[in-house]
Amino acid sequence: MKLIIQIPALNEQETIAEVIEALPRKVPGFTSIEVLVIDDGSTDDTVDIARRAGADHILRMGCNMGLARAFSAGMEEALALGADVIVNTDADHQYCADDIPALVRPIRDGEAKIVVGARPIRDNESFSPTKKLLQWFGSWVVRKCSGTDIPDAPSGFRAYSRDAAARMCVVNTYTYTIETLIQAGRKRIPMTWVPVRVNRVERPSRLFRGMGEYIRRSVATILRVFVMYAPLRFFASLAALCALPGIVGIVRFLGFYLSGDGSGHIQSLVLSSGLMAMAMVLMAVGILGDMIAANRSLLEDIRARDLLGATTRRRHDATILKLADAS
């Protein structure tokens, strides 16, 4: 089995060598381990330092495309390179590389297809009390939306089986962590988590400028992903919120009308009718969104088959070449 460890990097010349040198080169159950660095438009010496530190592959994005796009490109490249399991870790040396064998073990043993490394949030000195609270609350929201039990949703220290990696299709350009969890939960991909250790990181995150931006982007990502993968449920809930007061208003008007006092309550009838019309529009949008989601699911399945098929063909061709050389 081949394990590929991918590292999305943007201007990480200070830490990239330390990250690569800390990676294990032997993991139980794997005959080959390779390191893939995804250069997301770095303007410093990240690429040259990564090569000297022992990176087996460098994927250059050409310009800064964002973490989510770099992650997705890395997954596709790792699949093309014949990976059976893909581990994603950060270039800021936040995660302890010695925990990679524990991270991939559930996949190696067939217990799960995605494994998330859960950080010790409460004991992490790099996190402020506010950030710890937001991490806990955000992970709780993601668990509810995805139907999973992952305690650390924003963790980027993860392992994916070949099949799970091919089925991931990230649309968001900000970050992949929340979207892939909700997506995997909706697709019923087996997931689990393992506790991992972290290293102290001094520099601030480059994903967001402050806590306000982090909250805003995370909420927007959760809402967008939920609308994409559960549109009927989302819009039906909004339709119910509009329809219930509309029904109450209509019943109230009918009560006054039957008692002979309906002429003074036309305004409530107009408002209730507007709410009912809005509810019907929202329900129609939900039905259309559900049909679009079904088509997108089919397209994602086709994409996954193409990625896996290309990997299989490449392995087959490599096997034929080896046999030809041996003969």
mmCIF file of C-alpha atoms in Angstrom:
data_model
loop_
_atom_site.group_PDB
_atom_site.id
_atom_site.type_symbol
_atom_site.label_atom_id
_atom_site.label_comp_id
_atom_site.label_asym_id
_atom_site.label_seq_id
_atom_site.Cartn_x
_atom_site.Cartn_y
_atom_site.Cartn_z
ATOM 1 C CA MET A 1 0.000 0.000 0.000
ATOM 2 C CA LYS A 2 1.136 3.513 -0.772
ATOM 3 C CA LEU A 3 0.736 6.397 1.659
ATOM 4 C CA ILE A 4 1.065 9.951 0.377
ATOM 5 C CA ILE A 5 1.354 12.802 2.877
ATOM 6 C CA GLN A 6 0.252 16.074 1.313
ATOM 7 C CA ILE A 7 1.163 19.509 2.647
ATOM 8 C CA PRO A 8 -0.575 22.616 1.262
ATOM 9 C CA ALA A 9 1.868 25.506 1.691
ATOM 10 C CA LEU A 10 1.857 29.262 1.164
ATOM 11 C CA ASN A 11 5.040 31.146 2.078
ATOM 12 C CA GLU A 12 6.113 28.613 4.697
ATOM 13 C CA GLN A 13 9.898 28.793 4.232
ATOM 14 C CA GLU A 14 10.395 29.073 7.990
ATOM 15 C CA THR A 15 8.702 25.774 8.849
ATOM 16 C CA ILE A 16 8.346 23.597 5.734
ATOM 17 C CA ALA A 17 11.713 21.845 6.173
ATOM 18 C CA GLU A 18 10.951 21.067 9.810
ATOM 19 C CA VAL A 19 7.545 19.650 8.828
ATOM 20 C CA ILE A 20 8.946 17.392 6.093
ATOM 21 C CA GLU A 21 11.883 16.162 8.165
ATOM 22 C CA ALA A 22 9.524 15.218 11.003
ATOM 23 C CA LEU A 23 7.347 13.004 8.782
ATOM 24 C CA PRO A 24 7.714 9.248 9.274
ATOM 25 C CA ARG A 25 9.232 7.268 6.416
ATOM 26 C CA LYS A 26 7.994 3.940 7.753
ATOM 27 C CA VAL A 27 4.386 3.286 8.800
ATOM 28 C CA PRO A 28 3.038 -0.201 9.623
ATOM 29 C CA GLY A 29 0.971 -1.591 6.760
ATOM 30 C CA PHE A 30 2.495 0.611 4.042
ATOM 31 C CA THR A 31 5.280 -0.337 1.650
ATOM 32 C CA SER A 32 5.724 3.136 0.189
ATOM 33 C CA ILE A 33 5.500 6.625 1.744
ATOM 34 C CA GLU A 34 5.832 9.772 -0.349
ATOM 35 C CA VAL A 35 5.565 13.480 0.449
ATOM 36 C CA LEU A 36 3.595 15.842 -1.787
ATOM 37 C CA VAL A 37 3.885 19.611 -1.260
ATOM 38 C CA ILE A 38 1.197 21.799 -2.854
ATOM 39 C CA ASP A 39 2.644 25.249 -3.489
ATOM 40 C CA ASP A 40 -0.287 27.670 -3.363
ATOM 41 C CA GLY A 41 1.501 30.556 -5.081
ATOM 42 C CA SER A 42 4.357 31.050 -2.630
ATOM 43 C CA THR A 43 6.579 34.080 -3.246
ATOM 44 C CA ASP A 44 9.402 32.994 -0.937
ATOM 45 C CA ASP A 45 11.750 29.971 -0.984
ATOM 46 C CA THR A 46 9.138 27.429 0.169
ATOM 47 C CA VAL A 47 9.475 25.242 -2.936
ATOM 48 C CA ASP A 48 13.286 25.106 -3.000
ATOM 49 C CA ILE A 49 13.482 24.402 0.723
ATOM 50 C CA ALA A 50 10.835 21.670 0.403
ATOM 51 C CA ARG A 51 12.825 19.968 -2.343
ATOM 52 C CA ARG A 52 16.041 20.071 -0.313
ATOM 53 C CA ALA A 53 14.184 18.764 2.759
ATOM 54 C CA GLY A 54 13.101 15.629 0.897
ATOM 55 C CA ALA A 55 9.716 16.292 -0.714
ATOM 56 C CA ASP A 56 9.069 13.623 -3.353
ATOM 57 C CA HIS A 57 6.596 15.682 -5.373
ATOM 58 C CA ILE A 58 5.873 19.410 -5.782
ATOM 59 C CA LEU A 59 2.548 20.548 -7.212
ATOM 60 C CA ARG A 60 2.635 24.241 -8.135
ATOM 61 C CA MET A 61 -0.717 26.050 -8.359
ATOM 62 C CA GLY A 62 0.807 28.979 -10.247
ATOM 63 C CA CYS A 63 -0.909 31.598 -8.113
ATOM 64 C CA ASN A 64 -2.652 31.777 -4.762
ATOM 65 C CA MET A 65 -5.894 29.809 -5.184
ATOM 66 C CA GLY A 66 -6.778 29.403 -1.508
ATOM 67 C CA LEU A 67 -6.438 26.518 0.928
ATOM 68 C CA ALA A 68 -9.539 24.649 -0.262
ATOM 69 C CA ARG A 69 -8.412 24.649 -3.901
ATOM 70 C CA ALA A 70 -4.883 23.616 -2.933
ATOM 71 C CA PHE A 71 -6.274 20.774 -0.836
ATOM 72 C CA SER A 72 -8.479 19.523 -3.692
ATOM 73 C CA ALA A 73 -5.665 19.744 -6.227
ATOM 74 C CA GLY A 74 -3.407 17.822 -3.861
ATOM 75 C CA MET A 75 -5.991 15.061 -3.431
ATOM 76 C CA GLU A 76 -6.342 14.629 -7.193
ATOM 77 C CA GLU A 77 -2.565 14.621 -7.664
ATOM 78 C CA ALA A 78 -2.121 12.071 -4.871
ATOM 79 C CA LEU A 79 -4.717 9.810 -6.502
ATOM 80 C CA ALA A 80 -2.926 10.165 -9.841
ATOM 81 C CA LEU A 81 0.304 9.150 -8.096
ATOM 82 C CA GLY A 82 -1.376 5.935 -6.952
ATOM 83 C CA ALA A 83 -2.072 6.704 -3.296
ATOM 84 C CA ASP A 84 -4.076 4.157 -1.322
ATOM 85 C CA VAL A 85 -4.268 6.486 1.681
ATOM 86 C CA ILE A 86 -3.748 10.256 1.747
ATOM 87 C CA VAL A 87 -2.797 12.177 4.875
ATOM 88 C CA ASN A 88 -3.228 15.944 4.917
ATOM 89 C CA THR A 89 -1.207 18.029 7.342
ATOM 90 C CA ASP A 90 -0.453 21.740 7.707
ATOM 91 C CA ALA A 91 2.792 23.437 6.733
ATOM 92 C CA ASP A 92 2.967 25.485 9.938
ATOM 93 C CA HIS A 93 4.081 22.394 11.914
ATOM 94 C CA GLN A 94 0.990 22.523 14.116
ATOM 95 C CA TYR A 95 0.383 18.765 14.129
ATOM 96 C CA CYS A 96 2.657 16.111 15.602
ATOM 97 C CA ALA A 97 3.887 13.918 12.748
ATOM 98 C CA ASP A 98 4.499 11.007 15.136
ATOM 99 C CA ASP A 99 0.704 10.546 15.291
ATOM 100 C CA ILE A 100 0.412 9.682 11.582
ATOM 101 C CA PRO A 101 0.544 5.880 12.229
ATOM 102 C CA ALA A 102 -2.380 6.241 14.654
ATOM 103 C CA LEU A 103 -4.221 8.471 12.171
ATOM 104 C CA VAL A 104 -4.076 5.936 9.326
ATOM 105 C CA ARG A 105 -4.640 2.818 11.438
ATOM 106 C CA PRO A 106 -8.497 2.843 11.251
ATOM 107 C CA ILE A 107 -8.293 3.044 7.447
ATOM 108 C CA ARG A 108 -5.634 0.341 7.246
ATOM 109 C CA ASP A 109 -7.766 -1.934 9.440
ATOM 110 C CA GLY A 110 -10.952 -1.246 7.450
ATOM 111 C CA GLU A 111 -12.748 0.531 10.302
ATOM 112 C CA ALA A 112 -13.262 3.858 8.497
ATOM 113 C CA LYS A 113 -12.537 5.687 5.250
ATOM 114 C CA ILE A 114 -11.915 9.126 6.774
ATOM 115 C CA VAL A 115 -10.069 9.773 10.027
ATOM 116 C CA VAL A 116 -9.819 13.198 11.671
ATOM 117 C CA GLY A 117 -7.088 14.021 14.158
ATOM 118 C CA ALA A 118 -8.816 15.661 17.137
ATOM 119 C CA ARG A 119 -6.636 18.208 18.903
ATOM 120 C CA PRO A 120 -6.671 18.714 22.685
ATOM 121 C CA ILE A 121 -8.584 21.994 22.389
ATOM 122 C CA ARG A 122 -8.961 22.600 26.128
ATOM 123 C CA ASP A 123 -5.248 22.139 26.791
ATOM 124 C CA ASN A 124 -3.986 23.960 23.695
ATOM 125 C CA GLU A 125 -2.042 27.004 24.878
ATOM 126 C CA SER A 126 -2.095 28.506 21.364
ATOM 127 C CA PHE A 127 -5.882 28.986 21.570
ATOM 128 C CA SER A 128 -7.489 31.828 23.504
ATOM 129 C CA PRO A 129 -10.564 31.066 25.675
ATOM 130 C CA THR A 130 -12.774 32.706 23.043
ATOM 131 C CA LYS A 131 -11.318 30.585 20.255
ATOM 132 C CA LYS A 132 -11.712 27.423 22.339
ATOM 133 C CA LEU A 133 -15.395 28.230 22.885
ATOM 134 C CA LEU A 134 -15.935 28.960 19.189
ATOM 135 C CA GLN A 135 -14.122 25.777 18.176
ATOM 136 C CA TRP A 136 -16.369 23.747 20.471
ATOM 137 C CA PHE A 137 -19.553 25.452 19.268
ATOM 138 C CA GLY A 138 -18.571 25.241 15.596
ATOM 139 C CA SER A 139 -17.756 21.537 15.907
ATOM 140 C CA TRP A 140 -21.126 20.960 17.617
ATOM 141 C CA VAL A 141 -22.941 22.684 14.725
ATOM 142 C CA VAL A 142 -21.023 20.623 12.147
ATOM 143 C CA ARG A 143 -21.844 17.414 14.044
ATOM 144 C CA LYS A 144 -25.544 18.285 13.894
ATOM 145 C CA CYS A 145 -25.399 19.162 10.185
ATOM 146 C CA SER A 146 -23.318 16.145 9.163
ATOM 147 C CA GLY A 147 -24.703 13.523 11.530
ATOM 148 C CA THR A 148 -21.188 12.611 12.682
ATOM 149 C CA ASP A 149 -19.424 12.570 16.058
ATOM 150 C CA ILE A 150 -16.194 14.378 15.077
ATOM 151 C CA PRO A 151 -15.187 16.562 18.071
ATOM 152 C CA ASP A 152 -12.736 18.820 16.182
ATOM 153 C CA ALA A 153 -14.325 19.820 12.870
ATOM 154 C CA PRO A 154 -11.735 22.499 11.866
ATOM 155 C CA SER A 155 -8.803 20.103 12.249
ATOM 156 C CA GLY A 156 -6.776 19.805 9.044
ATOM 157 C CA PHE A 157 -4.872 16.723 10.214
ATOM 158 C CA ARG A 158 -6.772 13.989 8.390
ATOM 159 C CA ALA A 159 -6.443 10.703 6.559
ATOM 160 C CA TYR A 160 -8.532 9.651 3.543
ATOM 161 C CA SER A 161 -8.814 6.308 1.841
ATOM 162 C CA ARG A 162 -8.497 6.279 -1.944
ATOM 163 C CA ASP A 163 -12.252 5.825 -2.377
ATOM 164 C CA ALA A 164 -13.162 8.619 0.066
ATOM 165 C CA ALA A 165 -10.640 11.021 -1.508
ATOM 166 C CA ALA A 166 -12.143 10.458 -4.959
ATOM 167 C CA ARG A 167 -15.632 11.240 -3.635
ATOM 168 C CA MET A 168 -14.650 14.572 -2.085
ATOM 169 C CA CYS A 169 -15.681 17.541 -4.221
ATOM 170 C CA VAL A 170 -14.908 20.850 -2.498
ATOM 171 C CA VAL A 171 -16.796 23.884 -3.830
ATOM 172 C CA ASN A 172 -15.895 26.415 -1.147
ATOM 173 C CA THR A 173 -12.693 28.395 -1.769
ATOM 174 C CA TYR A 174 -12.073 29.345 1.875
ATOM 175 C CA THR A 175 -11.429 26.064 3.665
ATOM 176 C CA TYR A 176 -12.161 22.406 3.093
ATOM 177 C CA THR A 177 -12.492 21.203 6.707
ATOM 178 C CA ILE A 178 -16.166 21.949 7.360
ATOM 179 C CA GLU A 179 -17.418 21.215 3.853
ATOM 180 C CA THR A 180 -15.756 17.805 3.560
ATOM 181 C CA LEU A 181 -17.160 16.665 6.917
ATOM 182 C CA ILE A 182 -20.737 17.656 6.058
ATOM 183 C CA GLN A 183 -20.309 16.240 2.557
ATOM 184 C CA ALA A 184 -18.938 12.929 3.848
ATOM 185 C CA GLY A 185 -21.691 12.692 6.467
ATOM 186 C CA ARG A 186 -24.378 13.231 3.823
ATOM 187 C CA LYS A 187 -22.739 10.616 1.575
ATOM 188 C CA ARG A 188 -22.609 8.110 4.454
ATOM 189 C CA ILE A 189 -18.839 7.701 4.202
ATOM 190 C CA PRO A 190 -17.592 5.923 7.362
ATOM 191 C CA MET A 191 -15.674 8.390 9.552
ATOM 192 C CA THR A 192 -13.969 8.311 12.900
ATOM 193 C CA TRP A 193 -11.453 10.350 14.887
ATOM 194 C CA VAL A 194 -8.334 9.766 16.943
ATOM 195 C CA PRO A 195 -6.709 12.039 19.527
ATOM 196 C CA VAL A 196 -3.543 13.733 18.270
ATOM 197 C CA ARG A 197 -0.901 15.964 19.763
ATOM 198 C CA VAL A 198 -0.033 19.454 18.567
ATOM 199 C CA ASN A 199 3.054 21.648 18.521
ATOM 200 C CA ARG A 200 2.974 25.221 19.672
ATOM 201 C CA VAL A 201 2.444 27.654 16.771
ATOM 202 C CA GLU A 202 3.394 31.272 17.348
ATOM 203 C CA ARG A 203 2.409 32.931 14.079
ATOM 204 C CA PRO A 204 -1.238 33.962 13.510
ATOM 205 C CA SER A 205 -3.434 32.077 11.089
ATOM 206 C CA ARG A 206 -3.331 33.197 7.461
ATOM 207 C CA LEU A 207 -6.859 32.000 6.747
ATOM 208 C CA PHE A 208 -8.538 34.917 8.518
ATOM 209 C CA ARG A 209 -7.559 38.321 9.852
ATOM 210 C CA GLY A 210 -9.515 38.154 13.084
ATOM 211 C CA MET A 211 -12.092 36.243 15.068
ATOM 212 C CA GLY A 212 -14.952 38.164 13.466
ATOM 213 C CA GLU A 213 -13.926 37.120 9.973
ATOM 214 C CA TYR A 214 -13.451 33.526 11.130
ATOM 215 C CA ILE A 215 -16.990 33.406 12.541
ATOM 216 C CA ARG A 216 -18.520 35.060 9.482
ATOM 217 C CA ARG A 217 -16.800 32.775 7.003
ATOM 218 C CA SER A 218 -17.462 29.631 9.020
ATOM 219 C CA VAL A 219 -21.176 30.417 9.361
ATOM 220 C CA ALA A 220 -21.416 31.208 5.645
ATOM 221 C CA THR A 221 -19.656 27.942 4.779
ATOM 222 C CA ILE A 222 -21.945 25.857 7.005
ATOM 223 C CA LEU A 223 -25.080 27.481 5.563
ATOM 224 C CA ARG A 224 -23.870 27.138 1.986
ATOM 225 C CA VAL A 225 -22.929 23.485 2.361
ATOM 226 C CA PHE A 226 -26.171 22.673 4.174
ATOM 227 C CA VAL A 227 -28.199 24.348 1.408
ATOM 228 C CA MET A 228 -26.219 22.432 -1.221
ATOM 229 C CA TYR A 229 -26.606 18.996 0.356
ATOM 230 C CA ALA A 230 -30.000 19.326 2.091
ATOM 231 C CA PRO A 231 -31.898 21.964 0.073
ATOM 232 C CA LEU A 232 -35.364 20.465 0.545
ATOM 233 C CA ARG A 233 -34.984 20.315 4.320
ATOM 234 C CA PHE A 234 -33.546 23.844 4.461
ATOM 235 C CA PHE A 235 -36.168 25.553 2.307
ATOM 236 C CA ALA A 236 -39.010 23.481 3.756
ATOM 237 C CA SER A 237 -38.037 24.765 7.206
ATOM 238 C CA LEU A 238 -38.113 28.358 5.932
ATOM 239 C CA ALA A 239 -41.446 27.691 4.213
ATOM 240 C CA ALA A 240 -42.881 26.367 7.477
ATOM 241 C CA LEU A 241 -41.730 29.505 9.304
ATOM 242 C CA CYS A 242 -43.669 31.604 6.775
ATOM 243 C CA ALA A 243 -46.684 29.309 6.477
ATOM 244 C CA LEU A 244 -47.461 28.906 10.194
ATOM 245 C CA PRO A 245 -48.109 32.616 10.956
ATOM 246 C CA GLY A 246 -49.912 32.850 7.598
ATOM 247 C CA ILE A 247 -52.279 30.034 8.560
ATOM 248 C CA VAL A 248 -52.848 31.585 11.975
ATOM 249 C CA GLY A 249 -53.676 34.936 10.331
ATOM 250 C CA ILE A 250 -56.120 33.355 7.885
ATOM 251 C CA VAL A 251 -57.880 31.379 10.624
ATOM 252 C CA ARG A 252 -58.089 34.528 12.715
ATOM 253 C CA PHE A 253 -59.621 36.465 9.815
ATOM 254 C CA LEU A 254 -62.157 33.701 9.146
ATOM 255 C CA GLY A 255 -63.142 33.810 12.799
ATOM 256 C CA PHE A 256 -63.829 37.539 12.592
ATOM 257 C CA TYR A 257 -65.543 37.145 9.219
ATOM 258 C CA LEU A 258 -67.941 34.467 10.449
ATOM 259 C CA SER A 259 -68.800 36.621 13.431
ATOM 260 C CA GLY A 260 -69.685 39.484 11.090
ATOM 261 C CA ASP A 261 -66.609 41.617 11.821
ATOM 262 C CA GLY A 262 -64.405 40.770 8.834
ATOM 263 C CA SER A 263 -64.279 44.172 7.163
ATOM 264 C CA GLY A 264 -61.899 45.637 9.718
ATOM 265 C CA HIS A 265 -59.285 42.902 9.390
ATOM 266 C CA ILE A 266 -58.483 42.934 5.664
ATOM 267 C CA GLN A 267 -54.866 43.931 6.412
ATOM 268 C CA SER A 268 -54.209 40.703 8.314
ATOM 269 C CA LEU A 269 -55.704 38.699 5.443
ATOM 270 C CA VAL A 270 -53.409 40.446 2.938
ATOM 271 C CA LEU A 271 -50.355 39.852 5.156
ATOM 272 C CA SER A 272 -51.284 36.200 5.698
ATOM 273 C CA SER A 273 -51.806 35.688 1.979
ATOM 274 C CA GLY A 274 -48.370 37.175 1.315
ATOM 275 C CA LEU A 275 -46.790 34.828 3.848
ATOM 276 C CA MET A 276 -48.514 31.818 2.301
ATOM 277 C CA ALA A 277 -47.349 32.857 -1.171
ATOM 278 C CA MET A 278 -43.793 33.217 0.124
ATOM 279 C CA ALA A 279 -44.032 29.765 1.721
ATOM 280 C CA MET A 280 -45.090 28.228 -1.595
ATOM 281 C CA VAL A 281 -42.219 29.942 -3.415
ATOM 282 C CA LEU A 282 -39.710 28.684 -0.828
ATOM 283 C CA MET A 283 -41.122 25.167 -1.090
ATOM 284 C CA ALA A 284 -40.820 25.283 -4.874
ATOM 285 C CA VAL A 285 -37.198 26.451 -4.555
ATOM 286 C CA GLY A 286 -36.547 23.568 -2.154
ATOM 287 C CA ILE A 287 -37.951 21.021 -4.622
ATOM 288 C CA LEU A 288 -35.866 22.453 -7.469
ATOM 289 C CA GLY A 289 -32.795 22.521 -5.216
ATOM 290 C CA ASP A 290 -33.377 18.875 -4.302
ATOM 291 C CA MET A 291 -33.501 17.920 -7.990
ATOM 292 C CA ILE A 292 -30.283 19.866 -8.638
ATOM 293 C CA ALA A 293 -28.651 18.169 -5.647
ATOM 294 C CA ALA A 294 -29.590 14.766 -7.061
ATOM 295 C CA ASN A 295 -27.945 15.650 -10.389
ATOM 296 C CA ARG A 296 -24.856 16.971 -8.619
ATOM 297 C CA SER A 297 -24.619 13.698 -6.679
ATOM 298 C CA LEU A 298 -24.661 11.758 -9.945
ATOM 299 C CA LEU A 299 -21.955 14.004 -11.413
ATOM 300 C CA GLU A 300 -19.809 13.553 -8.300
ATOM 301 C CA ASP A 301 -20.166 9.770 -8.602
ATOM 302 C CA ILE A 302 -19.081 9.952 -12.256
ATOM 303 C CA ARG A 303 -16.108 12.119 -11.273
ATOM 304 C CA ALA A 304 -15.123 9.645 -8.535
ATOM 305 C CA ARG A 305 -15.273 6.720 -10.984
ATOM 306 C CA ASP A 306 -13.115 8.644 -13.470
ATOM 307 C CA LEU A 307 -10.490 9.446 -10.825
ATOM 308 C CA LEU A 308 -10.392 5.871 -9.532
ATOM 309 C CA GLY A 309 -10.426 4.478 -13.068
ATOM 310 C CA ALA A 310 -7.486 6.661 -14.090
ATOM 311 C CA THR A 311 -5.538 5.464 -11.041
ATOM 312 C CA THR A 312 -6.319 1.827 -11.832
ATOM 313 C CA ARG A 313 -5.273 2.225 -15.473
ATOM 314 C CA ARG A 314 -2.028 3.913 -14.424
ATOM 315 C CA ARG A 315 -1.219 1.060 -12.021
ATOM 316 C CA HIS A 316 -2.047 -1.486 -14.713
ATOM 317 C CA ASP A 317 0.269 0.218 -17.212
ATOM 318 C CA ALA A 318 3.028 0.389 -14.588
ATOM 319 C CA THR A 319 2.646 -3.338 -13.903
ATOM 320 C CA ILE A 320 2.905 -4.137 -17.626
ATOM 321 C CA LEU A 321 6.085 -2.037 -17.900
ATOM 322 C CA LYS A 322 7.643 -3.854 -14.935
ATOM 323 C CA LEU A 323 6.795 -7.247 -16.450
ATOM 324 C CA ALA A 324 8.219 -6.128 -19.792
ATOM 325 C CA ASP A 325 11.438 -4.950 -18.140
ATOM 326 C CA ALA A 326 11.719 -8.205 -16.206
ATOM 327 C CA SER A 327 11.385 -10.263 -19.346
#
